[in-house]
Tab-separated table of C-alpha atoms in Angstrom:
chain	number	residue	atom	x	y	z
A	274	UNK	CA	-30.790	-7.691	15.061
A	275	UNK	CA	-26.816	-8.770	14.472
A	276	UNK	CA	-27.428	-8.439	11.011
A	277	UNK	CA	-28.744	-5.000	11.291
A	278	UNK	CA	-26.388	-4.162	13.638
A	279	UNK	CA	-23.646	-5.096	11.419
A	280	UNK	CA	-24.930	-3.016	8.596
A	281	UNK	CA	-24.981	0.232	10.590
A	282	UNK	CA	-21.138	-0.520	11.382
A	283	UNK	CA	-20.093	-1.549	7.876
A	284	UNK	CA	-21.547	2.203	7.088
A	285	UNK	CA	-20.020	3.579	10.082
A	286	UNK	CA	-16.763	2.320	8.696
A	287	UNK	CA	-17.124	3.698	5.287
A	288	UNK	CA	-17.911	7.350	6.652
A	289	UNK	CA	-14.367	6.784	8.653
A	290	UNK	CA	-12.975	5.762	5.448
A	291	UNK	CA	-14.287	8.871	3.659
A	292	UNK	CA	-12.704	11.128	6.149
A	293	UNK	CA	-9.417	9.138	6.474
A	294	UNK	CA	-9.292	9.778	2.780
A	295	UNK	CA	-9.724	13.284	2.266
A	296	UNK	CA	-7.313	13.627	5.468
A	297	UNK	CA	-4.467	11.208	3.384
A	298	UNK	CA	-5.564	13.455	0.123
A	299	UNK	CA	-5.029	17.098	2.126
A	300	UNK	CA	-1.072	15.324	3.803
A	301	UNK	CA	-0.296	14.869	0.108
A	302	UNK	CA	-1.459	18.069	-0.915
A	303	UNK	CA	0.448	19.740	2.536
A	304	UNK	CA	3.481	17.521	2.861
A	305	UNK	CA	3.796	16.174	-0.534
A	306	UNK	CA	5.880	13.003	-1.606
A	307	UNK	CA	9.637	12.910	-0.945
A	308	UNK	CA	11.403	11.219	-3.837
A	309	UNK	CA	14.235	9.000	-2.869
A	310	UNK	CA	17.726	9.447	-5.118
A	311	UNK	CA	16.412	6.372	-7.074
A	312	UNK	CA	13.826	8.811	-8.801
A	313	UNK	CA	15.805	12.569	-8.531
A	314	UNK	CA	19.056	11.233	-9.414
A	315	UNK	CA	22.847	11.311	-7.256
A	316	UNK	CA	24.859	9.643	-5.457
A	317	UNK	CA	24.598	6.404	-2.933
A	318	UNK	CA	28.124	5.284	-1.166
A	319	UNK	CA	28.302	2.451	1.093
A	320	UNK	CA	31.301	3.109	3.742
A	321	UNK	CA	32.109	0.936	6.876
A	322	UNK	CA	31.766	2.775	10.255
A	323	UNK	CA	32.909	1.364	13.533
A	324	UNK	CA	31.074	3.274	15.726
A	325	UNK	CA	28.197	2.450	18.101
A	326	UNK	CA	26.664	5.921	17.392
A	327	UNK	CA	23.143	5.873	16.000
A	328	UNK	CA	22.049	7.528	12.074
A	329	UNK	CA	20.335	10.384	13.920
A	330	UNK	CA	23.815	10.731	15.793
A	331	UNK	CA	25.869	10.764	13.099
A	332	UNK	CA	23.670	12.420	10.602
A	333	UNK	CA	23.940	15.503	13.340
A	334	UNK	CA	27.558	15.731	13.233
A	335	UNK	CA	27.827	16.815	9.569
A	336	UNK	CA	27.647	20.391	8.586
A	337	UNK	CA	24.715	21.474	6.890
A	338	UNK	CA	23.507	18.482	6.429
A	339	UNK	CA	24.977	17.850	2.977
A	340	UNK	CA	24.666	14.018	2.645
A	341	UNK	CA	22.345	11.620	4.490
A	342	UNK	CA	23.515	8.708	6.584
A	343	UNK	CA	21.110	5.446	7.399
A	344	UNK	CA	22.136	2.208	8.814
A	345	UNK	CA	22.489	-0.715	6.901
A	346	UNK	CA	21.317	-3.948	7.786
A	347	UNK	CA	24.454	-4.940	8.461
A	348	UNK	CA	26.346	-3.746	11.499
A	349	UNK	CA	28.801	-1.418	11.093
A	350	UNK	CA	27.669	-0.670	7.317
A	351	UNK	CA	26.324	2.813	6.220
A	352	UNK	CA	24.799	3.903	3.491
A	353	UNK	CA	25.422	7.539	2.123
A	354	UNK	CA	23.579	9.459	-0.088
A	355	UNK	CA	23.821	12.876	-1.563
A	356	UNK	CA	21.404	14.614	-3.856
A	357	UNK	CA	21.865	15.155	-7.814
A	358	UNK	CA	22.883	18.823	-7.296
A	359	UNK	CA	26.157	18.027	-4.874
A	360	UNK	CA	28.968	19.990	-5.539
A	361	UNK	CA	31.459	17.301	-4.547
A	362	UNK	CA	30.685	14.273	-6.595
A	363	UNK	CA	34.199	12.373	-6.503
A	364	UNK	CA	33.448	9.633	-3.942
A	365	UNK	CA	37.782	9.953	-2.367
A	366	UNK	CA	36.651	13.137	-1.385
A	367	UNK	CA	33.288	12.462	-0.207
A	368	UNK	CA	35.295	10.000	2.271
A	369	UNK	CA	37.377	12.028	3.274
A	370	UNK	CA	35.156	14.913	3.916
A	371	UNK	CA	33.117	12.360	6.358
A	372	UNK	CA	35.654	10.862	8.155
A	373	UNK	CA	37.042	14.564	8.948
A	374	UNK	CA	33.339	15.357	10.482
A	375	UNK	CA	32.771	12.324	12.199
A	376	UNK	CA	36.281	12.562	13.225
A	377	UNK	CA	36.375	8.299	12.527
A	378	UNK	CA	37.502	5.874	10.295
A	379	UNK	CA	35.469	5.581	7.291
A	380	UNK	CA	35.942	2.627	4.535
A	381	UNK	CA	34.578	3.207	1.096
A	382	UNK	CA	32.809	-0.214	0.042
A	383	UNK	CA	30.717	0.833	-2.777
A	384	UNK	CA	29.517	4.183	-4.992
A	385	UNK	CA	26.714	4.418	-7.341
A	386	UNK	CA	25.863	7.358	-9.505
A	387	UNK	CA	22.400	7.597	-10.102
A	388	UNK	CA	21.746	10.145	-13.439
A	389	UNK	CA	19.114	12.500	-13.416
A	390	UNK	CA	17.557	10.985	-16.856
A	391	UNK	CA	17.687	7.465	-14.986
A	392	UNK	CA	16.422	8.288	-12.015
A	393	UNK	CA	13.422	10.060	-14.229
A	394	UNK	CA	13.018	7.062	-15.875
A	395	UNK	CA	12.702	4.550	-12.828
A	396	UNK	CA	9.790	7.325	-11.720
A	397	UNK	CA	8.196	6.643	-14.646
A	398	UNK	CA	8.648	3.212	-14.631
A	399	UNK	CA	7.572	3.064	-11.162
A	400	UNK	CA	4.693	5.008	-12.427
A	401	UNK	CA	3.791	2.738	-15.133
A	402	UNK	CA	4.161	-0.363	-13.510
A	403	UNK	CA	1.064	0.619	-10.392
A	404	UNK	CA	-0.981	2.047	-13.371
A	405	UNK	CA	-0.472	-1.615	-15.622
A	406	UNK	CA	-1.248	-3.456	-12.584
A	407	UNK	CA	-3.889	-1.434	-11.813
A	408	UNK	CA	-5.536	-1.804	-15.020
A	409	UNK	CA	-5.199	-5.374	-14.852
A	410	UNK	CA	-6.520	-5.952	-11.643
A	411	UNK	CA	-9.742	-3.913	-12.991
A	412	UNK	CA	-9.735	-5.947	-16.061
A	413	UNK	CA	-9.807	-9.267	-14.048
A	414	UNK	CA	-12.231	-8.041	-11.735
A	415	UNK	CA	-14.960	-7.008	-14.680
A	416	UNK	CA	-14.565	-10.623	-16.319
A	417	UNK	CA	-15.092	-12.465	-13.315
A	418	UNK	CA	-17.522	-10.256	-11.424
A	419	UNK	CA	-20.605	-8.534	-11.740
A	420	UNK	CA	-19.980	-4.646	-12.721
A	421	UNK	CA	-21.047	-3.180	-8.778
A	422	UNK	CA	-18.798	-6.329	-7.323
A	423	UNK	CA	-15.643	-5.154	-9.352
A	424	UNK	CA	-16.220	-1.406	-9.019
A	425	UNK	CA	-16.757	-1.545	-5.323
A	426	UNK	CA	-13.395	-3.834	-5.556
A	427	UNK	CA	-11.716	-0.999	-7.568
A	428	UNK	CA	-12.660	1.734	-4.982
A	429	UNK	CA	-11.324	-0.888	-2.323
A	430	UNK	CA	-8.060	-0.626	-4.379
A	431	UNK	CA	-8.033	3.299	-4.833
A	432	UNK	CA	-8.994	3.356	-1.028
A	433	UNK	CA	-5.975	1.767	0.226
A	434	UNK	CA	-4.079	3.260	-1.918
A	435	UNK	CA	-4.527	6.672	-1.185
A	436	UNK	CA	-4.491	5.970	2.406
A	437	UNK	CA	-1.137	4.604	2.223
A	438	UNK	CA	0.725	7.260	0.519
A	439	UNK	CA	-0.929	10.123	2.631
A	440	UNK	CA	0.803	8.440	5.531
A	441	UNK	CA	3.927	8.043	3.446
A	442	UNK	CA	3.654	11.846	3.138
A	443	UNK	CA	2.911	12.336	6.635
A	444	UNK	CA	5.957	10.442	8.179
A	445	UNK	CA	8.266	12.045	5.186
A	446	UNK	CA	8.901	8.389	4.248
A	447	UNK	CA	11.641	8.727	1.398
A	448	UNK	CA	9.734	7.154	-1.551
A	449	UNK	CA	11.836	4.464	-3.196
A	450	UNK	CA	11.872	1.631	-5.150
A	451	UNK	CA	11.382	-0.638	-1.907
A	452	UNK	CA	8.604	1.470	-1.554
A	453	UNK	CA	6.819	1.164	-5.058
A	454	UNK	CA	7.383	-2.368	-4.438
A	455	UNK	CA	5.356	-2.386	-1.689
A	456	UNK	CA	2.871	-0.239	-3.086
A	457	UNK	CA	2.532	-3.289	-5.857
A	458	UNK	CA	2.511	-5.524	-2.597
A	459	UNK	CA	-0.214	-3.799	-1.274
A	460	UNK	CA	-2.721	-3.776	-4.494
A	461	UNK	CA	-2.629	-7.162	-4.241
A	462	UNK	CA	-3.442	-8.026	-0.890
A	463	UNK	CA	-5.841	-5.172	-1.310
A	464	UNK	CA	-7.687	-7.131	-3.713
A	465	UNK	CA	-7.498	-10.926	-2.478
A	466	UNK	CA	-9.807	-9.547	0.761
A	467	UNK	CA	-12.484	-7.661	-1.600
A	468	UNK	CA	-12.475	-11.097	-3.889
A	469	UNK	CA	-12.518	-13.677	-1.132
A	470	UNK	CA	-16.068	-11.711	0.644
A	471	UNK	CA	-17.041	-10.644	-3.149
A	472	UNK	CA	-16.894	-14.850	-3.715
A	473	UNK	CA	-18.905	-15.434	-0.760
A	474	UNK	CA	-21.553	-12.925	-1.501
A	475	UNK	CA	-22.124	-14.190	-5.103
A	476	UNK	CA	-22.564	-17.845	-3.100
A	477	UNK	CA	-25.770	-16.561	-1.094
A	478	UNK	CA	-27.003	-14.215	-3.596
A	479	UNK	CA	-27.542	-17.173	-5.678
A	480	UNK	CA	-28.551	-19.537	-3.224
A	481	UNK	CA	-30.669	-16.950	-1.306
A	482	UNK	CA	-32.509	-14.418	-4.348
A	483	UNK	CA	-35.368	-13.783	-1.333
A	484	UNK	CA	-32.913	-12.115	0.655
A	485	UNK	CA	-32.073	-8.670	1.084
A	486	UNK	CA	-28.951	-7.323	-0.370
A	487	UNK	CA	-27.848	-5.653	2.972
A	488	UNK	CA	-28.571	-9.068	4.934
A	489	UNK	CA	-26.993	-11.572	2.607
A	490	UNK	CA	-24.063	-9.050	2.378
A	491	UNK	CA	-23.973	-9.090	6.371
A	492	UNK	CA	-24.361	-12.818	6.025
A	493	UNK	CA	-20.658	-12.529	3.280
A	494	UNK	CA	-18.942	-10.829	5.841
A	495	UNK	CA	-19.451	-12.447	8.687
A	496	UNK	CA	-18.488	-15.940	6.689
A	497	UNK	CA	-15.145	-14.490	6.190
A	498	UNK	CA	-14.541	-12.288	8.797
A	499	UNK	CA	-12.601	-15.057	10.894
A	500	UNK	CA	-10.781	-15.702	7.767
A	501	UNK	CA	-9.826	-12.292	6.942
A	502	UNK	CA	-8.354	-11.736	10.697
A	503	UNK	CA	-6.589	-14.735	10.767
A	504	UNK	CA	-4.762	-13.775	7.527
A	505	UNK	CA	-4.282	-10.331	8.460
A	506	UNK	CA	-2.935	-10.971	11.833
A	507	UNK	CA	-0.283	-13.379	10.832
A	508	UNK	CA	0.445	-11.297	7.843
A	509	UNK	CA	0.614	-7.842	10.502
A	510	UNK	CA	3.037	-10.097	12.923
A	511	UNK	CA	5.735	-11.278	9.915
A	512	UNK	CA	6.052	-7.263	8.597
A	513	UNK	CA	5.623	-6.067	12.187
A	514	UNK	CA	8.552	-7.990	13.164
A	515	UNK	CA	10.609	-6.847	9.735
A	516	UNK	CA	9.344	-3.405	10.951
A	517	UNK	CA	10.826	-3.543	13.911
A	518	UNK	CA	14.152	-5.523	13.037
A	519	UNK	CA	14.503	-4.849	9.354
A	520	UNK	CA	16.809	-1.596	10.110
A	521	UNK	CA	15.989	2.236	8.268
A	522	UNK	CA	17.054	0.532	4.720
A	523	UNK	CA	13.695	-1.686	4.989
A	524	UNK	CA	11.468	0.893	7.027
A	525	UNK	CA	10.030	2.337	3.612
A	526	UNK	CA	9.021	-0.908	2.300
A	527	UNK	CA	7.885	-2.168	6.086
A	528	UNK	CA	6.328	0.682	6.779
A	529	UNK	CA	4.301	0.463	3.689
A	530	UNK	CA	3.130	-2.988	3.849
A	531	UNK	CA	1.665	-2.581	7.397
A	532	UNK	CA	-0.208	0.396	6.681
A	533	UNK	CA	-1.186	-1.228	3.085
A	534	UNK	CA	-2.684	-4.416	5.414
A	535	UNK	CA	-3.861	-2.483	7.467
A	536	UNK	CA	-6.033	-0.687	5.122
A	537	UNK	CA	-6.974	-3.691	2.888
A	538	UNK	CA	-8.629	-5.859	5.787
A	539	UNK	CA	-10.738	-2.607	6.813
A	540	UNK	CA	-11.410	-1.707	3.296
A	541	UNK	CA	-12.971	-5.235	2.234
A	542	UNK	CA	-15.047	-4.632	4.793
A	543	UNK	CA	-16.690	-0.848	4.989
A	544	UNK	CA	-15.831	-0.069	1.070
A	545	UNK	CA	-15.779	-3.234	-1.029
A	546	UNK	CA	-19.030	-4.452	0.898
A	547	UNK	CA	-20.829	-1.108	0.942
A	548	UNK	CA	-20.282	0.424	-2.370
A	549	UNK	CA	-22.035	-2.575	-4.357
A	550	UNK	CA	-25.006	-1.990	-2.393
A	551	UNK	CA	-24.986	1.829	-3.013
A	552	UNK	CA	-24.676	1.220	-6.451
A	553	UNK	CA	-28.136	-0.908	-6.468
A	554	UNK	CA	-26.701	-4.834	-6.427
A	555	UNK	CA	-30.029	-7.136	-6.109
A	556	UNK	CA	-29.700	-10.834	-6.040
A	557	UNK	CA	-31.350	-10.947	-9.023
A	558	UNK	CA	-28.338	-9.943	-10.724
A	559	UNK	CA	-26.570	-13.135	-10.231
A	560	UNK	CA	-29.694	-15.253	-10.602
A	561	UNK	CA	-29.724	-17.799	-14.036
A	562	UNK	CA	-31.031	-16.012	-16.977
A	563	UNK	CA	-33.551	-18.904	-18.531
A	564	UNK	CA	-32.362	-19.901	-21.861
A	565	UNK	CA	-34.253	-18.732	-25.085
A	566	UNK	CA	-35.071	-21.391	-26.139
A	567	UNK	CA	-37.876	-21.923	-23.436
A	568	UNK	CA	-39.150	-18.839	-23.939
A	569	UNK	CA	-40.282	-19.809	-27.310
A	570	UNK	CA	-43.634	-20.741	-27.247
């Protein structure tokens, strides 16, 4: 009765996961993905504020909006950033220009130009970079698995994925490098949950070819499930606290992980457990094939 039990709620889960998806697919669609300058291109200046005002507070006190301010990690640091198509691009005057609207002090520290053509390029390279380590994880996962193991592992992998970036879309999160990076972050962790029950379920599929694939699947999950919530708690409570502490320059990349965990410990559950038996996976397949040589009469 537990295992069948368990079954129904594995399923349960994927139809949840089939609607979270479309929803994530229909915020990208709606809200889209908003670039960061590190893929459109302008310019980042760090000044020194001395002010206990917050970004929103500040951010509100310049006219239409030209430029936008977030806190650094560091207090009293600020980070500005205006877009590629700026008409003032001479960082003296961007100063001075804030300090006249904030009506405050302001320090230059740093400028960066970012080009158009290189912040085109770091998109593609982003780009590039979650479609090689895609491919590789898929390549890994067909050499060490059987076929429905690794593609119920890749739809894992697509699953999070997509879930991830429709809430990126949905908060506005400024997509940035941070954030690719956690995007790569999340592929992985992604995957180590969909290998560690995959493991387990080749284990009693060999040592157990009389049982169902829905009960010795059952049987996989509820091996690791103690596992997988240990690691995913103490995994939630390290970003949660960088989420919470980590200031608006690491909210992208926080924000990102936690949803990307989030996703990959229900995923390895109600997708990479569910779609290998919808794609026919019989214990059989992971039985010894007898050699040919005692076949030969």
């Amino acid at each position: 009765m537990l295992f069948r039990t368990l079954t129904q709620l594995r399923y349960f889960g994927l139809g949840c996961s089939l609607l979270l998806v479309t929803a994530s697919i229909l915020s990208i669609s709606h809200y889209g993905l908003k670039l960061g300058i590190d893929f459109t291109g302008g310019i980042i200046i760090d000044v020194s504020i001395q002010t206990l005002a917050t970004a929103a507070e500040l951010q509100a006190q310049l006219s239409s909006s030209w430029a936008t301010i977030t806190a650094d990690a560091a207090q009293g640091i600020w980070q500005l950033a205006l877009p590629a198509k700026s008409t003032i691009t001479d960082p003296q005057q961007i100063i001075s220009l804030l300090a006249q609207q904030l009506n405050l002090p302001v320090n230059l520290l740093q400028a960066t130009v970012i080009g158009p053509q290189v912040g085109e390029e770091l998109y593609h390279q982003g780009g590039l970079a979650l479609l090689v380590a895609s491919l590789s994880i898929m390549l890994y996962l067909t050499i060490r698995f059987e076929w429905r193991l690794s593609l119920a592992a890749i739809a894992s992998l697509i699953h999070d994925t997509i879930i991830t970036l429709g809430l990126l879309a949905f908060l506005e999160v400024e997509m940035d490098l941070n954030v690719v990076a956690g995007l790569l972050a999340v592929i992985g962790y992604s995957l180590n949950d969909s290998i560690v029950i995959a493991d387990r379920l080749r284990d009693v599929l060999r040592a157990k070819p009389d049982t169902n694939i829905f009960t010795s699947t059952d049987i996989a999950v509820s091996a690791t499930f103690t596992r997988t919530l240990i690691t995913a708690g103490t995994t939630l409570f390290t970003i949660g606290c960088l989420l919470l502490l980590g200031g608006e320059a690491l909210y992208g990349f926080s924000i990102t992980l936690f949803a990307g965990v989030v996703t990959g410990t229900w995923s390895s559950v109600t997708i990479a457990s569910t779609v290998q038996e919808l794609l026919g996976l019989h214990p059989q397949h992971y039985q010894p094939k007898p050699d040919l040589i005692d076949e030969l009469p």
